[in-house]
Coordinates of C-alpha atoms (C1' of nucleotides) in Angstrom, one line a residue:
Chain A
M1 CA 0.0 0.3 0.0
R2 CA 1.6 3.4 -1.2
L3 CA -0.2 6.5 0.0
V4 CA 0.9 9.9 -1.7
V5 CA -0.7 13.2 -1.3
A6 CA 0.1 15.5 -4.5
R7 CA -1.2 18.3 -6.0
C8 CA -2.5 16.1 -9.6
Q9 CA -5.2 16.7 -12.6
V10 CA -7.2 13.2 -13.1
D11 CA -8.1 12.2 -16.4
Y12 CA -11.0 9.2 -16.8
A13 CA -11.6 7.5 -20.1
G14 CA -13.8 4.1 -19.9
R15 CA -17.4 3.6 -19.8
L16 CA -17.7 7.6 -19.7
S17 CA -15.2 10.3 -19.5
A18 CA -14.6 12.3 -16.3
H19 CA -12.3 15.1 -15.6
L20 CA -10.9 16.6 -12.4
P21 CA -9.0 19.7 -12.6
M22 CA -5.4 20.6 -10.9
A23 CA -5.9 19.9 -6.9
T24 CA -4.5 18.7 -3.9
R25 CA -5.6 15.2 -3.2
V26 CA -4.8 11.5 -1.4
L27 CA -3.7 9.0 -4.0
M28 CA -4.0 5.3 -2.5
L29 CA -2.2 2.7 -4.5
K30 CA -3.1 -0.8 -3.4
S31 CA -0.8 -3.4 -4.0
D32 CA -3.0 -5.3 -6.5
G33 CA -2.2 -2.2 -9.0
S34 CA -5.7 -0.4 -8.0
V35 CA -5.7 3.2 -7.5
L36 CA -8.1 5.5 -5.4
V37 CA -8.2 9.2 -5.5
H38 CA -9.7 10.9 -2.6
S39 CA -10.6 14.5 -1.7
D40 CA -11.2 15.9 1.8
G41 CA -15.0 15.2 1.4
G42 CA -17.8 13.3 -0.1
S43 CA -18.2 10.0 1.4
Y44 CA -16.4 6.7 1.0
K45 CA -16.7 6.8 -2.9
P46 CA -13.1 8.2 -4.3
L47 CA -13.6 11.0 -6.8
N48 CA -11.8 8.6 -9.2
W49 CA -10.2 5.2 -9.4
M50 CA -9.2 2.1 -11.1
S51 CA -10.5 -1.5 -9.9
P52 CA -8.3 -4.1 -10.1
P53 CA -6.7 -5.9 -11.9
C54 CA -5.2 -3.2 -13.5
T55 CA -1.0 -1.7 -13.7
V56 CA 0.2 1.7 -12.8
K57 CA 2.8 3.1 -15.5
E58 CA 4.9 6.2 -13.8
G59 CA 6.4 8.2 -16.7
K60 CA 6.6 11.9 -18.1
N61 CA 4.2 13.3 -20.5
D62 CA 5.4 15.9 -23.6
D63 CA 5.8 18.9 -21.0
G64 CA 8.2 16.7 -18.9
Q65 CA 5.6 16.6 -15.9
V66 CA 5.4 13.2 -14.0
E67 CA 2.6 11.3 -15.1
W68 CA 0.8 8.1 -14.0
V69 CA -0.9 6.1 -16.3
V70 CA -3.4 3.3 -15.2
T71 CA -4.5 0.8 -17.5
S72 CA -6.9 -2.2 -17.2
K73 CA -7.8 -4.8 -19.7
T74 CA -11.0 -3.4 -20.5
D75 CA -9.0 -0.6 -22.1
D76 CA -10.2 1.6 -19.2
T77 CA -7.3 4.5 -18.6
L78 CA -6.6 6.5 -16.0
R79 CA -4.3 9.6 -16.5
I80 CA -2.6 11.2 -13.4
L81 CA -0.9 14.3 -13.7
I82 CA 1.3 15.0 -11.0
E83 CA 2.3 18.5 -10.1
E84 CA 3.9 18.3 -6.9
I85 CA 4.5 15.6 -4.2
L86 CA 3.9 16.3 -0.7
Q87 CA 4.0 13.2 1.0
D88 CA 4.7 9.5 -0.3
T89 CA 5.1 6.8 2.1
S90 CA 4.6 2.7 1.7
H91 CA 3.7 0.0 3.8
D92 CA 3.3 -3.7 4.1
L93 CA 0.0 -4.3 5.3
G94 CA -0.4 -8.1 4.8
V95 CA -3.3 -9.9 4.0
D96 CA -6.8 -8.7 6.0
P97 CA -8.4 -11.3 7.8
G98 CA -11.6 -9.8 6.4
L99 CA -15.2 -8.5 7.6
Q100 CA -17.8 -10.3 9.7
K101 CA -21.2 -9.1 9.0
D102 CA -24.2 -9.7 11.2
G103 CA -27.6 -8.1 10.4
V104 CA -28.5 -8.1 6.8
E105 CA -31.1 -9.5 4.8
K106 CA -29.9 -13.3 5.2
H107 CA -29.8 -12.9 8.7
L108 CA -33.2 -11.4 8.9
Q109 CA -34.7 -14.2 6.9
E110 CA -33.0 -16.8 9.2
L111 CA -34.7 -14.9 12.1
L112 CA -38.2 -14.6 10.3
A113 CA -37.9 -18.3 9.1
D114 CA -37.5 -19.5 13.0
H115 CA -40.4 -17.2 14.0
P116 CA -42.8 -17.0 11.0
A117 CA -45.7 -16.5 13.3
T118 CA -44.6 -13.0 13.9
L119 CA -45.8 -12.1 10.1
A120 CA -49.3 -13.4 11.0
E121 CA -51.1 -15.1 13.5
G122 CA -50.9 -18.8 12.9
L123 CA -48.0 -18.9 10.3
T124 CA -46.0 -21.9 9.7
L125 CA -42.6 -22.5 7.5
V126 CA -42.9 -24.5 5.0
R127 CA -39.6 -23.8 3.0
R128 CA -36.9 -21.1 2.6
E129 CA -35.7 -20.4 -1.0
F130 CA -38.8 -22.0 -2.1
P131 CA -37.8 -22.4 -6.1
T132 CA -40.3 -21.1 -8.9
A133 CA -38.9 -20.8 -12.5
I134 CA -37.8 -17.1 -12.0
G135 CA -36.0 -17.1 -8.5
P136 CA -36.5 -18.2 -5.2
V137 CA -39.5 -17.2 -2.9
D138 CA -37.9 -16.4 0.6
L139 CA -40.2 -18.0 2.9
M140 CA -42.9 -20.3 1.5
C141 CA -45.2 -20.4 4.7
R142 CA -49.0 -21.9 5.5
D143 CA -51.4 -20.2 7.3
G144 CA -54.1 -21.4 10.2
E145 CA -56.5 -22.3 7.4
G146 CA -54.2 -24.2 5.2
L147 CA -53.6 -21.4 2.7
S148 CA -50.1 -21.3 0.9
V149 CA -48.5 -18.1 1.7
A150 CA -45.3 -16.3 0.1
V151 CA -43.3 -13.8 2.0
E152 CA -40.7 -11.6 0.1
I153 CA -38.1 -10.0 2.9
K154 CA -36.2 -7.1 2.3
R155 CA -34.3 -4.6 4.5
R156 CA -35.8 -1.7 3.0
G157 CA -39.4 -2.3 1.0
D158 CA -39.6 -0.2 -1.6
I159 CA -41.5 -0.6 -5.0
D160 CA -39.1 -3.0 -6.8
G161 CA -39.8 -5.6 -3.7
V162 CA -43.3 -5.5 -4.6
E163 CA -42.9 -6.0 -8.2
Q164 CA -40.8 -9.0 -7.3
L165 CA -43.4 -10.7 -5.1
T166 CA -45.9 -9.7 -7.5
R167 CA -44.1 -11.9 -10.3
Y168 CA -43.6 -14.7 -8.0
L169 CA -47.3 -14.8 -7.0
E170 CA -48.4 -14.7 -10.4
L171 CA -46.1 -18.0 -11.2
L172 CA -47.4 -19.9 -7.8
N173 CA -51.3 -19.4 -8.5
R174 CA -50.9 -21.5 -11.6
D175 CA -49.6 -24.5 -9.5
P176 CA -52.7 -26.5 -8.8
L177 CA -50.9 -28.0 -6.0
L178 CA -50.3 -24.9 -4.2
T179 CA -53.8 -23.3 -4.9
T180 CA -56.0 -26.4 -3.7
K181 CA -57.7 -24.9 -0.7
G182 CA -57.5 -21.0 -2.4
E183 CA -55.1 -18.5 -3.8
V184 CA -51.8 -18.2 -2.5
R185 CA -51.3 -15.0 -0.5
G186 CA -48.3 -12.5 -0.3
I187 CA -46.6 -11.0 2.8
F188 CA -44.1 -8.3 2.1
A189 CA -41.8 -8.1 5.3
A190 CA -39.3 -5.2 5.6
Q191 CA -37.6 -3.2 8.3
E192 CA -38.7 0.0 6.5
I193 CA -41.8 0.2 4.1
K194 CA -41.9 3.0 1.8
P195 CA -45.1 4.9 1.2
Q196 CA -45.3 3.8 -2.6
A197 CA -44.3 0.6 -1.7
R198 CA -46.9 0.2 0.5
V199 CA -49.5 1.7 -1.6
L200 CA -48.8 -0.5 -4.4
A201 CA -48.9 -3.8 -2.2
E202 CA -52.3 -3.1 -0.8
D203 CA -53.5 -2.3 -4.4
R204 CA -52.2 -6.1 -5.4
G205 CA -53.9 -7.4 -2.2
I206 CA -50.5 -8.1 -0.7
T207 CA -50.1 -7.6 3.2
C208 CA -47.2 -5.2 4.3
A209 CA -45.6 -6.4 7.5
L210 CA -42.9 -4.3 9.5
V211 CA -40.1 -6.4 10.9
D212 CA -38.6 -5.2 14.4
Y213 CA -35.2 -6.7 14.2
D214 CA -34.2 -6.1 17.8
A215 CA -37.1 -7.8 18.9
L216 CA -37.0 -10.8 16.8
R217 CA -33.2 -10.9 17.6
G218 CA -34.6 -10.9 21.1
L219 CA -36.6 -14.1 20.7
D220 CA -33.5 -16.1 19.5
D221 CA -31.2 -17.9 22.1
P222 CA -28.4 -14.8 23.0
T223 CA -25.4 -17.4 22.7
E224 CA -25.9 -17.5 19.3
R225 CA -24.8 -14.1 18.5
L226 CA -21.7 -13.9 16.2
F227 CA -19.6 -11.4 18.6
Chain B
M1 CA -7.2 15.1 6.0
R2 CA -5.5 12.6 8.1
L3 CA -3.7 9.6 7.1
V4 CA -3.1 6.9 9.8
V5 CA -1.4 3.7 9.3
A6 CA -2.1 1.2 12.3
R7 CA -2.7 -2.0 13.5
C8 CA -6.1 -1.7 14.8
Q9 CA -9.4 -3.7 15.8
V10 CA -12.6 -2.3 14.1
D11 CA -16.4 -2.8 15.6
Y12 CA -19.5 -1.2 13.7
A13 CA -23.0 -0.9 15.3
G14 CA -25.5 1.0 13.2
R15 CA -27.9 -0.4 10.6
L16 CA -25.8 -3.7 10.9
S17 CA -22.9 -5.1 13.3
A18 CA -19.8 -5.8 11.7
H19 CA -16.3 -6.7 13.3
L20 CA -13.1 -6.4 12.2
P21 CA -10.2 -8.5 13.9
M22 CA -7.0 -7.1 14.7
A23 CA -4.5 -6.0 11.9
T24 CA -2.8 -3.3 10.0
R25 CA -4.7 -0.7 7.8
V26 CA -5.1 2.3 6.7
L27 CA -7.2 4.8 8.7
M28 CA -8.5 8.1 6.5
L29 CA -9.9 10.8 8.3
K30 CA -11.7 13.2 6.5
S31 CA -12.1 17.0 7.7
D32 CA -15.9 16.6 7.5
G33 CA -15.3 13.8 10.5
S34 CA -15.7 11.0 8.2
V35 CA -13.8 7.9 8.6
L36 CA -12.7 5.3 6.0
V37 CA -10.7 1.9 7.0
H38 CA -8.9 0.3 4.1
S39 CA -7.0 -2.4 3.6
D40 CA -4.7 -3.4 0.7
G41 CA -7.1 -5.0 -1.7
G42 CA -10.8 -5.1 -2.1
S43 CA -11.7 -2.0 -4.4
Y44 CA -12.4 1.1 -3.6
K45 CA -14.8 0.6 -0.8
P46 CA -13.5 0.5 2.4
L47 CA -13.8 -2.6 4.6
N48 CA -15.8 0.1 7.4
W49 CA -16.5 3.3 7.4
M50 CA -18.8 5.9 9.0
S51 CA -20.2 8.6 7.0
P52 CA -20.5 12.2 7.5
P53 CA -21.6 14.1 9.3
C54 CA -19.8 12.1 12.7
T55 CA -17.4 13.0 15.1
V56 CA -14.3 11.5 16.2
K57 CA -13.5 11.1 20.1
E58 CA -9.9 9.8 20.8
G59 CA -9.7 8.2 23.9
K60 CA -9.0 5.0 26.0
N61 CA -11.0 2.0 26.6
D62 CA -10.8 0.1 30.2
D63 CA -7.6 -1.9 29.4
G64 CA -5.7 1.6 28.9
Q65 CA -5.9 1.4 25.0
V66 CA -6.1 4.0 22.3
E67 CA -9.5 3.7 20.9
W68 CA -11.3 6.0 18.6
V69 CA -15.3 6.1 18.7
V70 CA -16.8 7.9 15.6
T71 CA -20.4 8.5 16.2
S72 CA -23.0 9.9 14.0
K73 CA -26.6 11.4 14.6
T74 CA -28.4 8.2 13.8
D75 CA -26.9 6.2 16.6
D76 CA -24.5 4.5 14.3
T77 CA -21.0 3.8 16.4
L78 CA -17.8 2.6 15.0
R79 CA -14.9 1.6 17.6
I80 CA -11.5 1.5 16.5
L81 CA -9.2 -0.1 18.9
I82 CA -5.6 0.7 18.0
E83 CA -2.4 -1.0 18.8
E84 CA 0.2 0.4 17.0
I85 CA 0.5 3.5 15.1
L86 CA 2.9 3.3 12.1
Q87 CA 2.3 6.5 10.4
D88 CA 0.1 9.5 11.4
T89 CA 0.2 12.5 8.9
S90 CA -1.9 15.4 8.3
H91 CA -2.6 17.6 5.2
D92 CA -4.8 21.0 4.2
L93 CA -6.5 19.7 0.8
G94 CA -8.7 22.7 0.5
V95 CA -11.7 22.2 -1.2
D96 CA -11.7 20.1 -4.3
P97 CA -13.2 21.7 -7.6
G98 CA -15.0 18.8 -8.4
L99 CA -15.7 16.3 -11.1
Q100 CA -16.8 16.7 -14.5
K101 CA -18.8 13.6 -16.5
D102 CA -19.4 12.9 -20.1
G103 CA -21.2 9.9 -21.4
V104 CA -23.7 8.5 -19.2
E105 CA -27.6 7.9 -19.6
K106 CA -28.6 11.6 -20.2
H107 CA -26.0 11.8 -23.0
L108 CA -27.7 8.5 -24.5
Q109 CA -30.8 10.2 -24.5
E110 CA -29.8 13.5 -26.1
L111 CA -28.2 11.1 -28.8
L112 CA -31.2 9.4 -29.6
A113 CA -33.3 11.9 -29.4
D114 CA -31.4 13.3 -32.4
H115 CA -31.5 10.1 -34.1
P116 CA -34.7 8.6 -33.2
A117 CA -34.7 6.4 -36.6
T118 CA -31.6 4.3 -35.5
L119 CA -34.1 2.6 -32.6
A120 CA -37.1 1.7 -35.2
E121 CA -37.7 2.8 -39.4
G122 CA -39.6 6.1 -39.7
L123 CA -39.7 7.0 -35.9
T124 CA -39.9 10.5 -35.7
L125 CA -39.3 12.6 -32.1
V126 CA -42.2 14.4 -30.3
R127 CA -41.1 15.3 -27.1
R128 CA -37.8 14.5 -24.7
E129 CA -39.2 13.9 -21.0
F130 CA -43.0 13.5 -22.0
P131 CA -44.7 14.0 -18.7
T132 CA -46.9 11.6 -17.0
A133 CA -48.4 11.3 -13.7
I134 CA -45.8 8.9 -12.2
G135 CA -42.9 10.6 -13.8
P136 CA -41.4 11.7 -17.5
V137 CA -41.0 9.0 -20.6
D138 CA -37.4 9.4 -21.8
L139 CA -39.0 9.8 -25.3
M140 CA -42.2 10.1 -26.6
C141 CA -41.9 9.7 -30.6
R142 CA -44.3 8.8 -33.7
D143 CA -43.8 6.1 -36.0
G144 CA -44.3 5.9 -40.1
E145 CA -48.0 5.0 -39.3
G146 CA -48.5 8.0 -37.3
L147 CA -49.0 5.6 -34.0
S148 CA -47.4 6.7 -30.5
V149 CA -44.2 5.3 -29.6
A150 CA -43.1 5.6 -25.6
V151 CA -39.2 5.0 -25.6
E152 CA -37.6 3.9 -21.8
I153 CA -33.5 4.7 -22.3
K154 CA -31.2 2.7 -20.1
R155 CA -27.6 2.0 -20.1
R156 CA -28.0 -1.5 -18.8
G157 CA -31.3 -2.9 -19.3
D158 CA -32.5 -5.1 -16.5
I159 CA -35.8 -6.0 -15.5
D160 CA -36.6 -3.0 -13.7
G161 CA -36.5 -0.9 -16.8
V162 CA -38.7 -3.1 -18.6
E163 CA -41.3 -2.3 -15.3
Q164 CA -40.7 1.2 -15.5
L165 CA -42.3 1.2 -19.3
T166 CA -45.0 -1.1 -18.4
R167 CA -46.3 1.2 -15.7
Y168 CA -45.8 4.2 -18.5
L169 CA -47.7 2.2 -21.2
E170 CA -50.4 1.5 -18.9
L171 CA -50.9 5.2 -18.1
L172 CA -50.3 6.3 -21.9
N173 CA -52.8 4.1 -23.3
R174 CA -56.0 5.4 -20.9
D175 CA -55.1 9.0 -22.7
P176 CA -57.5 9.2 -25.8
L177 CA -55.4 11.5 -27.4
L178 CA -52.7 9.4 -27.9
T179 CA -54.7 6.6 -28.6
T180 CA -56.4 7.6 -32.2
K181 CA -54.7 5.3 -34.3
G182 CA -54.4 2.5 -31.9
E183 CA -52.3 1.6 -28.8
V184 CA -49.0 3.2 -27.9
R185 CA -46.5 1.0 -28.3
G186 CA -43.0 0.5 -26.3
I187 CA -39.6 0.7 -27.1
F188 CA -36.9 -0.5 -24.6
A189 CA -33.4 0.7 -25.4
A190 CA -30.6 -0.2 -23.8
Q191 CA -26.2 -0.8 -24.5
E192 CA -26.8 -4.1 -22.9
I193 CA -30.2 -5.9 -21.9
K194 CA -30.3 -8.7 -19.6
P195 CA -32.0 -12.0 -20.7
Q196 CA -34.6 -11.4 -17.9
A197 CA -35.7 -8.3 -19.1
R198 CA -35.8 -9.1 -22.7
V199 CA -38.1 -12.1 -21.7
L200 CA -40.5 -9.5 -19.9
A201 CA -40.2 -7.2 -22.3
E202 CA -41.4 -10.0 -25.3
D203 CA -44.0 -11.3 -22.5
R204 CA -45.5 -7.5 -22.8
G205 CA -45.2 -6.7 -26.5
I206 CA -42.4 -4.2 -25.9
T207 CA -39.7 -4.3 -28.1
C208 CA -36.2 -4.4 -27.4
A209 CA -33.4 -2.0 -29.1
L210 CA -29.6 -2.6 -28.7
V211 CA -28.2 0.9 -28.9
D212 CA -24.5 1.4 -30.0
Y213 CA -22.9 4.0 -28.3
D214 CA -20.2 4.6 -30.5
A215 CA -21.7 4.4 -33.6
L216 CA -24.3 7.0 -32.4
R217 CA -21.8 9.5 -31.3
G218 CA -20.1 8.9 -34.6
L219 CA -23.4 10.4 -36.3
D220 CA -23.1 13.7 -34.2
D221 CA -20.4 16.6 -34.7
P222 CA -17.4 15.7 -33.5
T223 CA -16.8 19.1 -32.1
E224 CA -19.3 18.9 -29.3
R225 CA -17.1 16.6 -26.7
L226 CA -17.1 18.5 -23.3
F227 CA -13.2 17.9 -23.4
Chain C
dC1 C1' -18.2 -17.7 -16.4
dA2 C1' -22.3 -15.3 -16.3
dA3 C1' -26.2 -13.7 -14.3
dT4 C1' -28.9 -12.7 -10.3
dT5 C1' -29.4 -9.9 -6.3
dA6 C1' -28.5 -7.4 -2.2
dA7 C1' -26.1 -3.0 -0.3
dT8 C1' -24.1 0.3 6.1
dG9 C1' -25.0 1.3 -1.0
dT10 C1' -23.8 6.7 -2.5
dC11 C1' -25.1 10.6 -5.3
dG12 C1' -27.8 14.1 -7.8
dC13 C1' -32.3 16.2 -9.1
dG14 C1' -37.0 17.3 -8.8
dC15 C1' -40.8 18.2 -5.9
Chain D
dG1 C1' -36.4 17.6 3.5
dC2 C1' -38.0 13.1 1.1
dG3 C1' -38.9 10.3 -3.0
dC4 C1' -37.1 8.0 -6.7
dG5 C1' -33.9 6.8 -10.1
dA6 C1' -28.7 6.3 -11.9
dC7 C1' -24.5 4.4 -10.9
dG8 C1' -17.4 3.8 -14.4
dT9 C1' -22.6 1.4 -9.2
dT10 C1' -19.9 -2.7 -6.3
dA11 C1' -19.9 -6.9 -4.0
dA12 C1' -21.1 -11.7 -3.1
dT13 C1' -23.6 -15.8 -4.2
dT14 C1' -25.3 -19.3 -7.0
dG15 C1' -26.2 -22.2 -11.3

DNA sequence: CAATTAATGTCGCGC
DNA sequence: GCGCGACGTTAATTG
C-alpha cells in the first residue's frame, strides 16, 4: 500500500469520460495495482479510481511532467498528472483477515424463518428459498387455514420488492398443488416500508409487515450472536 | 485530511453489526469527520467506514488502549481499537473543484433524441421527457403510421426498466389523444439487455433495441465533446 | 463464467 | 427535506 499526497490532475476514459482539475488530493495505490483518488470530503467513494486488475506506469508526459497512467484489460485508462508531491509513503499491510457481518437480509430471513408467526397469526414455515421458474421465494409458509403464503423479505421495502413478489405470486397461483384450498397470499416483510411500496402492495392484495429486527433477535438464543 | 497507518481492530454497530479483527490497515479521517478503514485490497469500498456528519473522539478503553469512537446522529457507532501506529500525517487539501462527467444515460438520451430512426424505421421525435402522472417518459415518438411510441432508455437494461416502461404504457394507453390511431407501443433501448429483461419485455409486447453508443456518437458533430 | 440480487450502497435531481 | 432513479454502481452468491 502506497499513500501519496499530491497536487494532481486526473482524467478517466472508459465507460464514461471524467476530468478532475488540478488540486491537492490523496492517492491510494493498493498492492493489486488498483488506484483510488480521494478528496477531503464526499463519502467513502473516491472522486476517481481504477478497479483491479490493473497496472500503473510511472512516466513523463510531453511537457516533462510526472504522469501516472493506469490501465486495465478493458481499455479503461486513468491518467494522473502530478505537479507536486507532498507525501509519499509505503507500508506492508499484509492480507486482511476480512469482515464479519451480522444483520443483513440473509440474517433477517433466518430469524423470520424461525419465527414466522410474528408475520401473521398461525403462520408456519414450509420452506426457505422456495424455488420458482424465475427465482426463489424467500419464505413459503402456510396459514392457520392451510392456505399457502409467499413471503418476500427486504431490509428496505421499496416498489421493486413488491413487483418481485407480484411476479412470484403470479407464477405460484398457476400451480394447482399450491392453490387447492385457495389463492396463494403474499406478505411483504421489511424493516422499513416506503409509502409508494405500501400503496402498490395494498392495491395488489399483498399484506405489508413491518419487522422489528431487535425484537426478533430477542426471541433467539442470545448465545447465537456472532460476536 | 489525516492519514493513519495502524494495527487496529474495528467494530461497527448501526444498521448492521460488523467486526474486523486486529490487523494493519489505513485509516483515512476526512475533515468533515468521516472515517474510512482501508485494507490493501478489495476495490474502492473501504472495509468499514462512517459517513458524515459524524464526530471522532479519541480516548482510552478500560485496558488503557487507545480507542477512537466515531458517532453519528443516527446512533451509528464505529469503534477503532489501536494497538500500534505506524504513520500519522495530516494535510490541508482545500476544497476540491469537483468532477466533470460525460457519457452517461443523459448523453445517451440526447443522442437517441437526435437520431430516433436508429431505434425503429420511420420513428420521429415528439418530445423528450414526456410528462406522465408517475414520471417522465424518456422519449415520446411517432412511427411511420402515426402511432405513438414510448421509449425508455437505460445504459444497462434489466427487469426494473421493463417494469417502469410497462407502468408508463399502462398510463399512456388511458389517454385518448395518444391512442386515436391505436395503442401506444413501447421500445426498451439499452446498450446491454439482460436475458430476464428481454423475456419480460417480449411477454409484454415491448420491443427491445440494442444501442451502439459509439456508432451513435459518430453520427454527431465531433466538435461537441466536453473535453 | 454469466447471471442474479443485496447494499451501512452513494449520489444527484426534482418536488 | 423526502422520494426516486442512475451509478464507471460494487460486491457476493449461485448455477
